CSV table of C-alpha atoms and ligand atoms in Angstrom, one decimal:
chain,number,residue,atom,x,y,z
A,422,MET,CA,34.7,20.2,-72.2
A,423,THR,CA,32.6,22.1,-69.6
A,424,SER,CA,33.3,21.5,-66.0
A,425,THR,CA,30.7,21.7,-63.2
A,426,LYS,CA,31.8,23.8,-60.2
A,427,ILE,CA,31.0,22.7,-56.7
A,428,PRO,CA,27.8,24.5,-55.9
A,429,ASN,CA,28.1,26.9,-52.9
A,430,ALA,CA,25.5,24.9,-51.1
A,431,LEU,CA,27.8,22.0,-51.1
A,432,ALA,CA,30.5,23.2,-48.6
A,433,ILE,CA,33.1,20.5,-48.6
A,434,ASP,CA,36.0,21.0,-46.2
A,435,ILE,CA,38.5,18.3,-46.3
A,436,ASN,CA,40.9,18.0,-43.4
A,437,ARG,CA,43.7,15.7,-44.4
A,438,ALA,CA,45.0,15.5,-40.8
A,439,ALA,CA,41.7,14.3,-39.4
A,440,ALA,CA,41.3,10.6,-38.4
A,441,ALA,CA,38.2,10.2,-40.7
A,442,PRO,CA,39.2,9.1,-44.2
A,443,VAL,CA,38.8,11.7,-47.0
A,444,GLY,CA,36.1,9.7,-48.7
A,445,GLU,CA,34.1,9.6,-45.4
A,446,GLN,CA,34.5,13.4,-45.0
A,447,ILE,CA,33.2,14.0,-48.6
A,448,TYR,CA,30.3,11.6,-48.0
A,449,ALA,CA,29.3,13.3,-44.7
A,450,SER,CA,29.4,16.8,-46.3
A,451,VAL,CA,27.3,15.8,-49.3
A,452,ARG,CA,24.9,13.9,-47.2
A,453,GLN,CA,24.5,16.7,-44.7
A,454,ALA,CA,23.9,19.2,-47.5
A,455,ILE,CA,21.1,17.0,-48.8
A,456,VAL,CA,19.5,16.3,-45.4
A,457,ASP,CA,19.7,20.1,-44.5
A,458,GLY,CA,18.0,21.0,-47.7
A,459,ARG,CA,20.9,23.0,-49.0
A,460,LEU,CA,20.9,20.7,-52.0
A,461,VAL,CA,17.3,20.6,-53.0
A,462,PRO,CA,15.5,17.7,-54.7
A,463,GLY,CA,16.5,17.5,-58.3
A,464,ALA,CA,19.7,19.5,-57.8
A,465,ARG,CA,22.6,18.3,-59.9
A,466,LEU,CA,25.8,17.2,-58.2
A,467,PRO,CA,29.1,17.9,-59.9
A,468,SER,CA,30.3,15.1,-62.1
A,469,GLY,CA,32.5,12.7,-60.2
A,470,ARG,CA,35.5,13.7,-62.4
A,471,ASP,CA,35.0,17.4,-61.6
A,472,LEU,CA,34.5,16.9,-57.9
A,473,ALA,CA,37.6,14.7,-57.7
A,474,ALA,CA,39.7,17.3,-59.6
A,475,GLN,CA,38.4,20.2,-57.5
A,476,LEU,CA,39.0,18.4,-54.2
A,477,GLY,CA,42.3,16.9,-55.3
A,478,VAL,CA,41.2,13.3,-54.6
A,479,ALA,CA,41.1,10.2,-56.7
A,480,ARG,CA,38.1,9.7,-58.9
A,481,GLY,CA,37.5,6.3,-57.4
A,482,THR,CA,37.0,8.0,-54.0
A,483,VAL,CA,34.2,10.2,-55.3
A,484,ARG,CA,32.7,7.2,-57.2
A,485,VAL,CA,32.5,5.3,-53.9
A,486,VAL,CA,30.8,8.3,-52.2
A,487,TYR,CA,28.2,8.6,-55.0
A,488,ASP,CA,27.6,4.9,-55.0
A,489,ARG,CA,26.9,5.0,-51.3
A,490,LEU,CA,24.6,8.0,-51.6
A,491,THR,CA,22.8,6.2,-54.4
A,492,ALA,CA,22.4,3.0,-52.3
A,493,GLU,CA,20.9,5.2,-49.6
A,494,ASN,CA,18.3,6.6,-52.0
A,495,LEU,CA,19.6,10.1,-51.5
A,496,VAL,CA,20.8,10.7,-55.1
A,497,PHE,CA,20.2,8.9,-58.4
A,498,GLY,CA,22.0,8.7,-61.7
A,499,ALA,CA,19.9,10.5,-64.3
A,500,GLY,CA,22.1,9.4,-67.3
A,501,PRO,CA,23.2,12.4,-69.4
A,502,ALA,CA,21.5,14.7,-66.8
A,503,GLY,CA,24.1,13.8,-64.3
A,504,THR,CA,23.7,12.7,-60.6
A,505,ARG,CA,20.8,14.4,-58.9
A,506,VAL,CA,19.2,14.6,-55.5
A,507,CYS,CA,16.2,12.4,-55.1
A,508,ALA,CA,12.8,14.0,-54.9
A,509,GLN,CA,11.7,12.1,-51.9
A,510,LEU,CA,14.3,11.5,-49.2
A,511,PRO,CA,14.2,8.3,-47.2
A,512,LEU,CA,12.8,8.9,-43.7
A,513,SER,CA,16.0,7.8,-41.9
A,514,ALA,CA,17.9,10.5,-43.6
A,515,THR,CA,16.4,13.2,-41.4
A,516,HIS,CA,17.5,13.3,-37.8
A,517,ASP,CA,15.1,15.8,-36.4
A,518,GLU,CA,12.7,13.3,-34.8
A,519,VAL,CA,12.5,13.0,-31.0
A,520,PRO,CA,14.6,10.1,-29.9
A,521,LEU,CA,12.8,7.0,-28.6
A,522,ASP,CA,14.0,6.9,-25.0
A,523,GLY,CA,11.0,5.7,-23.2
A,524,PRO,CA,11.0,1.9,-24.0
A,525,LEU,CA,14.4,1.3,-22.4
A,526,ALA,CA,13.6,2.9,-19.1
A,527,VAL,CA,14.5,-0.2,-17.1
A,528,PHE,CA,18.1,-0.2,-18.4
A,529,HIS,CA,21.0,1.6,-16.9
A,530,ARG,CA,22.3,4.2,-19.3
A,531,PRO,CA,24.3,5.4,-21.0
A,532,PHE,CA,25.2,2.2,-22.9
A,533,SER,CA,28.8,1.3,-23.8
A,534,SER,CA,30.3,3.8,-21.3
A,535,ALA,CA,32.6,3.2,-18.4
A,536,PRO,CA,30.7,1.5,-15.5
A,537,GLN,CA,30.0,3.8,-12.6
A,538,PRO,CA,30.7,3.1,-8.9
A,539,PHE,CA,27.9,1.0,-7.4
A,540,GLN,CA,26.5,0.1,-10.8
A,541,MET,CA,24.7,-3.3,-10.6
A,542,GLY,CA,25.2,-6.1,-13.1
A,543,VAL,CA,28.7,-5.2,-14.4
A,544,PRO,CA,32.0,-6.8,-13.6
A,545,ALA,CA,35.2,-4.8,-12.7
A,546,HIS,CA,36.2,-2.8,-15.7
A,547,ASP,CA,39.8,-2.3,-14.5
A,548,ALA,CA,40.3,-6.0,-14.0
A,549,PHE,CA,39.2,-7.3,-17.4
A,550,PRO,CA,42.1,-9.3,-18.9
A,551,ALA,CA,42.2,-7.1,-21.9
A,552,LYS,CA,45.6,-8.1,-23.3
A,553,VAL,CA,45.0,-11.8,-23.3
A,554,TRP,CA,41.5,-11.3,-24.6
A,555,ALA,CA,42.7,-9.1,-27.4
A,556,ARG,CA,45.2,-11.8,-28.4
A,557,MET,CA,42.5,-14.4,-28.5
A,558,ARG,CA,40.1,-12.3,-30.3
A,559,THR,CA,42.6,-11.5,-33.0
A,560,ARG,CA,43.4,-15.2,-33.5
A,561,ALA,CA,39.6,-15.9,-33.6
A,562,VAL,CA,39.0,-13.2,-36.2
A,563,ARG,CA,41.7,-14.9,-38.4
A,564,ALA,CA,40.3,-18.3,-37.9
A,565,ASP,CA,36.8,-17.1,-38.6
A,566,ALA,CA,37.9,-15.2,-41.8
A,567,ALA,CA,39.5,-18.4,-43.1
A,568,ALA,CA,36.4,-20.5,-42.3
A,569,TYR,CA,34.0,-21.7,-45.1
A,570,ALA,CA,31.3,-19.3,-46.2
A,571,THR,CA,28.6,-21.5,-44.8
A,572,TYR,CA,26.1,-21.6,-42.0
A,573,ALA,CA,27.6,-22.1,-38.5
A,574,ASP,CA,26.1,-24.6,-36.1
A,575,PRO,CA,23.1,-22.7,-34.8
A,576,ARG,CA,23.6,-24.3,-31.3
A,577,GLY,CA,27.0,-22.7,-31.0
A,578,GLU,CA,30.5,-23.8,-31.9
A,579,PRO,CA,31.0,-27.5,-30.9
A,580,ALA,CA,34.3,-26.7,-29.2
A,581,LEU,CA,32.7,-24.0,-27.1
A,582,ARG,CA,29.9,-26.3,-26.1
A,583,GLU,CA,32.4,-28.9,-25.0
A,584,GLN,CA,34.3,-26.4,-22.9
A,585,ILE,CA,31.1,-25.2,-21.3
A,586,ALA,CA,30.0,-28.8,-20.5
A,587,ALA,CA,33.4,-29.4,-18.9
A,588,LEU,CA,33.2,-26.2,-16.9
A,589,LEU,CA,29.7,-27.0,-15.7
A,590,ALA,CA,30.9,-30.5,-14.5
A,591,VAL,CA,33.8,-28.9,-12.5
A,592,SER,CA,32.2,-25.8,-11.1
A,593,ARG,CA,28.5,-26.5,-11.0
A,594,GLN,CA,28.6,-30.3,-10.5
A,595,LEU,CA,26.3,-30.5,-13.5
A,596,GLN,CA,26.8,-33.4,-15.9
A,597,CYS,CA,25.4,-32.9,-19.4
A,598,HIS,CA,26.3,-33.7,-23.0
A,599,PRO,CA,27.7,-30.8,-25.1
A,600,ASP,CA,24.7,-31.5,-27.5
A,601,GLN,CA,22.4,-30.3,-24.7
A,602,ILE,CA,24.0,-26.9,-24.6
A,603,ILE,CA,22.7,-24.1,-26.7
A,604,VAL,CA,24.8,-21.0,-26.9
A,605,THR,CA,22.9,-17.8,-26.6
A,606,SER,CA,23.6,-14.0,-26.4
A,607,GLY,CA,22.9,-14.2,-22.7
A,608,TYR,CA,20.2,-15.0,-20.1
A,609,ARG,CA,17.7,-12.7,-21.8
A,610,GLN,CA,17.9,-14.6,-25.1
A,611,GLY,CA,17.8,-17.9,-23.3
A,612,LEU,CA,14.6,-16.8,-21.6
A,613,MET,CA,13.0,-15.7,-24.8
A,614,LEU,CA,14.0,-19.1,-26.4
A,615,VAL,CA,12.4,-21.1,-23.6
A,616,LEU,CA,9.2,-19.0,-23.4
A,617,THR,CA,8.8,-19.5,-27.1
A,618,ALA,CA,9.6,-23.2,-27.2
A,619,LEU,CA,7.3,-23.9,-24.2
A,620,HIS,CA,4.3,-21.9,-25.6
A,621,ALA,CA,4.3,-20.0,-22.4
A,622,HIS,CA,2.1,-17.3,-23.7
A,623,GLY,CA,-1.1,-17.0,-21.6
A,624,ARG,CA,0.2,-19.2,-18.9
A,625,THR,CA,1.5,-18.3,-15.4
A,626,ALA,CA,5.1,-18.1,-14.1
A,627,TRP,CA,6.4,-17.8,-10.6
A,628,LEU,CA,8.8,-15.0,-10.1
A,629,GLU,CA,10.9,-14.4,-7.1
A,630,GLU,CA,9.8,-11.3,-5.1
A,631,PRO,CA,12.2,-9.5,-5.2
A,632,GLY,CA,13.6,-10.7,-8.6
A,633,TYR,CA,15.4,-9.6,-11.7
A,634,PRO,CA,13.5,-6.7,-13.3
A,635,LEU,CA,14.3,-7.6,-16.8
A,636,ALA,CA,13.0,-11.1,-16.3
A,637,ARG,CA,9.7,-9.6,-15.0
A,638,ARG,CA,9.5,-7.4,-18.0
A,639,ALA,CA,10.2,-10.4,-20.3
A,640,LEU,CA,7.2,-12.2,-18.8
A,641,GLU,CA,5.0,-9.2,-19.2
A,642,LEU,CA,6.1,-8.7,-22.9
A,643,ALA,CA,5.4,-12.4,-23.5
A,644,ASP,CA,1.9,-12.1,-22.0
A,645,ILE,CA,2.6,-14.5,-19.2
A,646,ALA,CA,0.8,-13.9,-15.9
A,647,ILE,CA,3.2,-13.3,-13.0
A,648,ALA,CA,2.8,-15.0,-9.6
A,649,PRO,CA,5.2,-13.1,-7.3
A,650,VAL,CA,6.6,-15.6,-4.8
A,651,PRO,CA,8.2,-14.1,-1.7
A,652,VAL,CA,11.8,-14.8,-0.7
A,653,ASP,CA,13.0,-15.3,2.9
A,654,GLU,CA,16.3,-16.3,4.4
A,655,GLN,CA,16.0,-19.8,2.8
A,656,GLY,CA,15.2,-18.3,-0.6
A,657,LEU,CA,12.0,-18.9,-2.6
A,658,ARG,CA,9.0,-19.7,-0.3
A,659,VAL,CA,7.9,-22.6,-2.4
A,660,ALA,CA,4.9,-23.4,-0.3
A,661,ASP,CA,3.5,-19.8,-1.0
A,662,GLY,CA,3.9,-20.4,-4.7
A,663,ILE,CA,2.0,-23.7,-4.5
A,664,VAL,CA,-0.8,-21.9,-2.7
A,665,SER,CA,-1.0,-18.9,-5.0
A,666,ALA,CA,-0.3,-20.5,-8.4
A,667,PRO,CA,-0.2,-24.3,-8.1
A,668,ASP,CA,-0.6,-24.9,-11.9
A,669,ALA,CA,2.0,-22.4,-13.1
A,670,LEU,CA,3.9,-23.6,-16.2
A,671,LEU,CA,7.2,-22.0,-15.0
A,672,ALA,CA,9.2,-20.9,-12.0
A,673,LEU,CA,12.0,-18.4,-12.5
A,674,VAL,CA,14.6,-18.8,-9.7
A,675,SER,CA,18.2,-17.9,-8.9
A,676,PRO,CA,18.9,-20.8,-6.5
A,677,SER,CA,22.7,-20.4,-6.1
A,678,GLN,CA,22.6,-16.8,-5.0
A,679,GLN,CA,19.2,-15.2,-5.0
A,680,ALA,CA,19.1,-12.0,-7.1
A,681,PRO,CA,19.3,-9.5,-5.5
A,682,LEU,CA,19.3,-10.7,-1.9
A,683,GLY,CA,22.2,-13.2,-2.2
A,684,MET,CA,21.1,-16.2,-0.1
A,685,PRO,CA,21.2,-19.7,-1.6
A,686,LEU,CA,18.0,-21.8,-1.8
A,687,SER,CA,18.0,-24.1,1.1
A,688,ALA,CA,18.2,-27.9,0.6
A,689,ALA,CA,14.6,-28.3,1.9
A,690,ARG,CA,13.3,-25.7,-0.5
A,691,ARG,CA,15.2,-27.2,-3.4
A,692,HIS,CA,13.5,-30.5,-2.8
A,693,ALA,CA,10.1,-28.9,-2.5
A,694,LEU,CA,10.6,-27.0,-5.7
A,695,LEU,CA,11.8,-30.0,-7.7
A,696,ASP,CA,9.0,-32.1,-6.2
A,697,TRP,CA,6.4,-29.5,-7.2
A,698,ALA,CA,7.8,-29.3,-10.8
A,699,THR,CA,7.9,-33.1,-11.2
A,700,SER,CA,4.4,-33.6,-9.8
A,701,THR,CA,2.7,-30.9,-11.9
A,702,GLY,CA,4.8,-31.0,-15.0
A,703,ALA,CA,6.1,-27.4,-14.5
A,704,TRP,CA,9.5,-26.2,-15.7
A,705,ILE,CA,12.0,-24.5,-13.5
A,706,ILE,CA,14.3,-21.8,-15.1
A,707,GLU,CA,17.5,-21.7,-13.1
A,708,ASP,CA,19.1,-18.3,-13.5
A,709,ASP,CA,22.7,-19.1,-12.7
A,710,TYR,CA,24.0,-15.7,-13.5
A,711,LEU,CA,26.8,-15.7,-11.1
A,712,GLY,CA,27.8,-19.4,-11.6
A,713,ASP,CA,30.3,-20.2,-8.9
A,714,LEU,CA,31.4,-16.5,-8.6
A,715,GLN,CA,30.5,-16.6,-4.9
A,716,LEU,CA,32.6,-14.6,-2.5
A,717,GLU,CA,32.0,-16.6,0.7
A,718,GLY,CA,32.5,-20.4,0.9
A,719,ARG,CA,31.8,-22.7,-2.0
A,720,ALA,CA,28.9,-22.2,-4.3
A,721,THR,CA,26.2,-24.9,-4.0
A,722,ALA,CA,25.8,-27.3,-6.9
A,723,ALA,CA,23.4,-26.2,-9.7
A,724,LEU,CA,19.8,-27.0,-9.1
A,725,ALA,CA,19.9,-28.8,-12.5
A,726,ALA,CA,22.6,-31.2,-11.1
A,727,GLY,CA,21.7,-34.6,-9.8
A,728,ASP,CA,18.6,-36.7,-9.6
A,729,GLY,CA,15.1,-35.2,-9.7
A,730,ALA,CA,16.3,-32.3,-11.8
A,731,GLU,CA,14.8,-33.3,-15.1
A,732,ARG,CA,12.5,-30.3,-15.1
A,733,VAL,CA,15.2,-27.7,-14.6
A,734,ILE,CA,16.4,-25.6,-17.5
A,735,HIS,CA,19.8,-24.3,-16.5
A,736,MET,CA,21.0,-20.9,-17.9
A,737,GLY,CA,24.4,-19.5,-17.5
A,738,THR,CA,26.0,-16.3,-18.8
A,739,PHE,CA,29.5,-14.8,-19.4
A,740,SER,CA,28.1,-11.4,-18.5
A,741,LYS,CA,29.3,-11.4,-14.9
A,742,SER,CA,32.3,-13.8,-15.1
A,743,MET,CA,33.8,-11.9,-18.1
A,744,SER,CA,31.8,-9.0,-19.5
A,745,PRO,CA,28.3,-8.3,-20.7
A,746,ALA,CA,29.9,-6.7,-23.8
A,747,LEU,CA,30.6,-10.2,-25.0
A,748,GLY,CA,26.9,-11.0,-25.3
A,749,LEU,CA,27.3,-14.7,-24.6
A,750,GLY,CA,25.4,-17.2,-22.5
A,751,PHE,CA,24.0,-20.7,-22.7
A,752,VAL,CA,21.1,-22.9,-22.0
A,753,VAL,CA,21.4,-26.5,-20.8
A,754,ALA,CA,18.4,-28.2,-22.4
A,755,PRO,CA,16.8,-31.0,-20.4
A,756,ARG,CA,16.7,-34.1,-22.7
A,757,ALA,CA,12.9,-34.2,-22.8
A,758,ILE,CA,12.7,-30.8,-24.5
A,759,ALA,CA,16.2,-30.6,-26.0
A,760,GLU,CA,15.0,-31.2,-29.6
A,761,ARG,CA,12.3,-28.5,-29.4
A,762,LEU,CA,14.6,-25.9,-27.8
A,763,ILE,CA,17.3,-26.6,-30.4
A,764,GLU,CA,14.8,-26.3,-33.3
A,765,VAL,CA,13.5,-23.0,-32.0
A,766,ALA,CA,17.0,-21.7,-31.3
A,767,ALA,CA,18.2,-22.7,-34.8
A,768,ILE,CA,15.3,-21.0,-36.5
A,769,LEU,CA,14.6,-17.9,-34.3
A,770,CYS,CA,17.8,-17.1,-32.5
A,771,PRO,CA,20.9,-19.0,-33.7
A,772,ALA,CA,24.0,-18.7,-31.6
A,773,PRO,CA,25.6,-15.3,-31.9
A,774,ASN,CA,28.9,-14.0,-33.2
A,775,ARG,CA,31.2,-16.9,-34.1
A,776,THR,CA,34.4,-14.9,-33.4
A,777,THR,CA,33.5,-14.3,-29.8
A,778,GLN,CA,32.6,-17.9,-29.4
A,779,LEU,CA,36.0,-19.0,-30.7
A,780,ALA,CA,37.9,-16.5,-28.5
A,781,VAL,CA,36.0,-17.7,-25.4
A,782,THR,CA,36.7,-21.3,-26.3
A,783,GLU,CA,40.4,-20.6,-26.3
A,784,PHE,CA,40.1,-18.4,-23.2
A,785,VAL,CA,38.5,-21.3,-21.3
A,786,ALA,CA,40.6,-24.1,-22.8
A,787,ASP,CA,43.8,-22.4,-21.9
A,788,GLY,CA,42.8,-22.0,-18.2
A,789,HIS,CA,42.4,-18.2,-18.3
A,790,PHE,CA,38.8,-18.4,-17.4
A,791,LEU,CA,39.1,-20.2,-14.1
A,792,ARG,CA,42.2,-18.1,-13.2
A,793,HIS,CA,40.3,-14.9,-13.9
A,794,LEU,CA,37.4,-16.1,-11.8
A,795,ARG,CA,39.7,-16.9,-8.9
A,796,GLN,CA,41.3,-13.4,-9.2
A,797,MET,CA,37.8,-11.8,-9.4
A,798,LYS,CA,36.7,-13.5,-6.2
A,799,ALA,CA,39.7,-12.2,-4.3
A,800,LEU,CA,39.3,-8.7,-5.8
A,801,TYR,CA,35.6,-8.4,-5.1
A,802,THR,CA,36.0,-9.7,-1.6
A,803,GLU,CA,38.6,-7.0,-0.9
A,804,ARG,CA,36.4,-4.3,-2.5
A,805,ARG,CA,33.3,-5.5,-0.6
A,806,ASN,CA,35.0,-5.5,2.8
A,807,HIS,CA,36.4,-2.1,2.2
A,808,ALA,CA,33.1,-0.7,1.1
A,809,LEU,CA,31.3,-2.3,4.0
A,810,ALA,CA,33.6,-0.6,6.4
A,811,CYS,CA,33.0,2.8,4.7
A,812,ILE,CA,29.2,2.5,4.4
A,813,THR,CA,28.1,0.9,7.6
A,814,PRO,CA,28.9,4.0,9.7
A,815,PHE,CA,26.2,6.0,7.9
A,816,LEU,CA,23.9,3.2,6.8
A,817,PRO,CA,24.0,0.7,9.7
A,818,GLY,CA,22.7,-2.8,8.9
A,819,THR,CA,24.4,-2.8,5.4
A,820,ARG,CA,25.2,-6.4,4.4
A,821,ALA,CA,26.8,-8.3,1.7
A,822,ALA,CA,24.7,-9.9,-1.1
A,823,GLY,CA,26.1,-11.4,-4.3
A,824,LEU,CA,28.7,-9.0,-5.8
A,825,GLY,CA,27.3,-6.1,-3.8
A,826,LEU,CA,25.8,-4.7,-0.7
A,827,ILE,CA,22.2,-4.1,0.5
A,828,ALA,CA,22.1,-0.9,2.5
A,829,PRO,CA,18.8,-0.3,4.4
A,830,LEU,CA,17.7,3.3,4.4
A,831,PRO,CA,15.9,5.1,7.3
A,832,PRO,CA,12.1,5.0,6.8
A,833,SER,CA,12.0,8.7,6.2
A,834,THR,CA,14.5,8.6,3.3
A,835,ASP,CA,13.2,8.6,-0.2
A,836,ALA,CA,15.3,5.9,-2.0
A,837,ASN,CA,14.4,7.3,-5.5
A,838,ALA,CA,15.6,10.8,-4.5
A,839,VAL,CA,18.9,9.4,-3.3
A,840,VAL,CA,19.3,7.4,-6.5
A,841,GLY,CA,18.5,10.5,-8.6
A,842,MET,CA,21.0,12.7,-6.8
A,843,ALA,CA,23.7,10.0,-6.8
A,844,ARG,CA,23.2,9.6,-10.6
A,845,ALA,CA,23.8,13.3,-11.0
A,846,GLN,CA,27.1,12.9,-9.2
A,847,GLY,CA,28.3,9.9,-11.4
A,848,LEU,CA,27.3,7.2,-9.0
A,849,ALA,CA,24.8,4.4,-9.8
A,850,PRO,CA,23.1,2.9,-6.8
A,851,GLU,CA,19.7,1.3,-7.4
A,852,ALA,CA,16.6,1.4,-5.2
A,853,LEU,CA,15.8,-2.1,-3.9
A,854,SER,CA,12.1,-1.4,-4.5
A,855,LYS,CA,12.7,-1.6,-8.3
A,856,TRP,CA,13.3,-5.3,-8.0
A,857,TYR,CA,9.8,-5.9,-6.5
A,858,LEU,CA,6.6,-6.4,-8.4
A,859,GLN,CA,4.6,-5.1,-5.5
A,860,SER,CA,6.4,-2.1,-4.2
A,861,SER,CA,4.3,-2.1,-1.0
A,862,HIS,CA,6.1,-5.4,0.0
A,863,ALA,CA,9.6,-3.9,-0.8
A,864,GLN,CA,12.4,-3.7,1.7
A,865,HIS,CA,13.5,-0.1,1.9
A,866,GLY,CA,17.1,0.3,0.8
A,867,LEU,CA,19.7,0.6,-1.8
A,868,LEU,CA,21.6,-2.0,-3.9
A,869,LEU,CA,25.2,-1.2,-4.3
A,870,SER,CA,27.5,-3.2,-6.5
A,871,VAL,CA,31.1,-3.2,-5.3
A,872,THR,CA,32.7,-4.5,-8.5
A,873,ASN,CA,33.8,-1.1,-9.8
A,874,LEU,CA,34.9,0.4,-6.4
A,875,ARG,CA,38.6,0.8,-7.0
A,876,PRO,CA,41.2,1.9,-4.5
A,877,ASP,CA,41.2,5.3,-6.3
A,878,ASN,CA,37.4,5.9,-6.2
A,879,LEU,CA,36.0,3.9,-3.4
A,880,GLU,CA,36.4,6.3,-0.5
A,881,ALA,CA,35.2,9.3,-2.5
A,882,ALA,CA,32.2,7.4,-3.8
A,883,CYS,CA,31.2,6.3,-0.3
A,884,ALA,CA,31.7,9.8,1.1
A,885,THR,CA,29.5,11.3,-1.7
A,886,LEU,CA,26.8,8.7,-1.0
A,887,ALA,CA,27.0,9.6,2.7
A,888,ASP,CA,26.5,13.3,1.9
A,889,ILE,CA,23.5,12.5,-0.3
A,890,VAL,CA,21.9,10.2,2.3
A,891,GLY,CA,22.6,12.9,5.0
A,892,LEU,CA,20.6,15.4,3.0
A,893,HIS,CA,17.4,13.3,2.9
B,1121,PLP,C1,19.6,-11.7,-12.0
B,1121,PLP,C2,20.3,-11.6,-13.3
B,1121,PLP,N1,20.2,-12.6,-14.2
B,1121,PLP,C3,20.8,-12.7,-15.3
B,1121,PLP,C4,21.6,-11.6,-15.7
B,1121,PLP,C5,22.4,-11.7,-17.0
B,1121,PLP,O1,21.8,-11.3,-18.1
B,1121,PLP,P1,22.5,-11.4,-19.5
B,1121,PLP,O2,23.1,-12.8,-19.6
B,1121,PLP,O3,21.3,-11.3,-20.4
B,1121,PLP,O4,23.5,-10.3,-19.6
B,1121,PLP,C6,21.7,-10.5,-14.9
B,1121,PLP,C7,22.5,-9.3,-15.3
B,1121,PLP,O5,22.5,-8.3,-14.7
B,1121,PLP,C8,21.1,-10.5,-13.6
B,1121,PLP,O6,21.2,-9.5,-12.7
């Protein structure tokens, strides 16, 4: 019997001490040889038996590699003519294209890396209850693996929706039935769900000025006209919205703690907003991204709580209270549109990842969630006070807002230049102007989250920022 030698072009180096399994290493070598063109179209690969013998691995290992390459349309079985490289490689096999970076310009990068000092929108990495969470996730993975191979409830796990309803009653004074709750992958998905269900395309939405940049982009992408409505010390200036866009379909607001300025919507403005929505048939989207994670005093009740709130669609998220890596949030559907929202969710964006849902259910039910929130409030208050003391000397007028600080810059200082230099030094402040639709209206300053200012990095981070500001 003849045996095929490994062609020279197919350099396979197996490192048995490496973390990657041997099969993975063989696959990567063969794939690379094909993608690089060292193995040309039509080239014959050694038989599985020969390759296994020459590499000293089981035949099954090579068979799995060849099956995988076949499934990826890189090789094909030519019967007696052996396994050969395909004539036309799939486009994704070649990696020499320019990466598509542009479309995600509004996001902080890199993704899935440790949060940087001052980075907005992320909780304290060092204070995440990793051990308890890992335990609950492990249990959830087991429970999920033992579950029936069937469709899960597209609204989210009933037990999680019950826990969320109970949490909302306690911490947001919001009474709702668990059936009104739709579990989402976060605020962004909730927004998409509502915009779709309400046929908002071509209509107008009020947006706080300043307001959450991703919400602004969501409206633009959905072809919704934006009416920027200014914010003052009482929150959204409802009367201005009524003048500029009286027949808007939607108002996007963050009533509990305005994002990013931090003030609650005053009682008078709440009434005015609810009255406007009731009288015109508009819908209010309540972005409750911080929930009751308020550092000073008690958070006000949700706008969706109580009488007159039938036009409020409440949205919560676990991104700030736990971690954005969970990818979990929820919408509380007003009864009048609940069926429609649920149908759209079930068909276009069913509740995500059952394992995460089960783990969060246990985390909340066992009291870990409320305990964690209490601990985070104390921790963030301490970090904020320390940061205020360090930053005020070089940026007077710095004040607390939400889980961070707003630091006014001198008029001659270029906020974007400061942000650029800070990024190069591993810090992540944001220019306040990025949160405005009309940059000519913007307050001049920086947004500085305090969540990841730890005792071991806080003073150095503030000192570096002081140096950068001093240069401009
Ligand atoms: C104002 C505001 N709303 C909502 C969110 C949460 O978004 P998601 O639940 O999609 O992570 C954030 C996160 O940074 C935010 O800043």
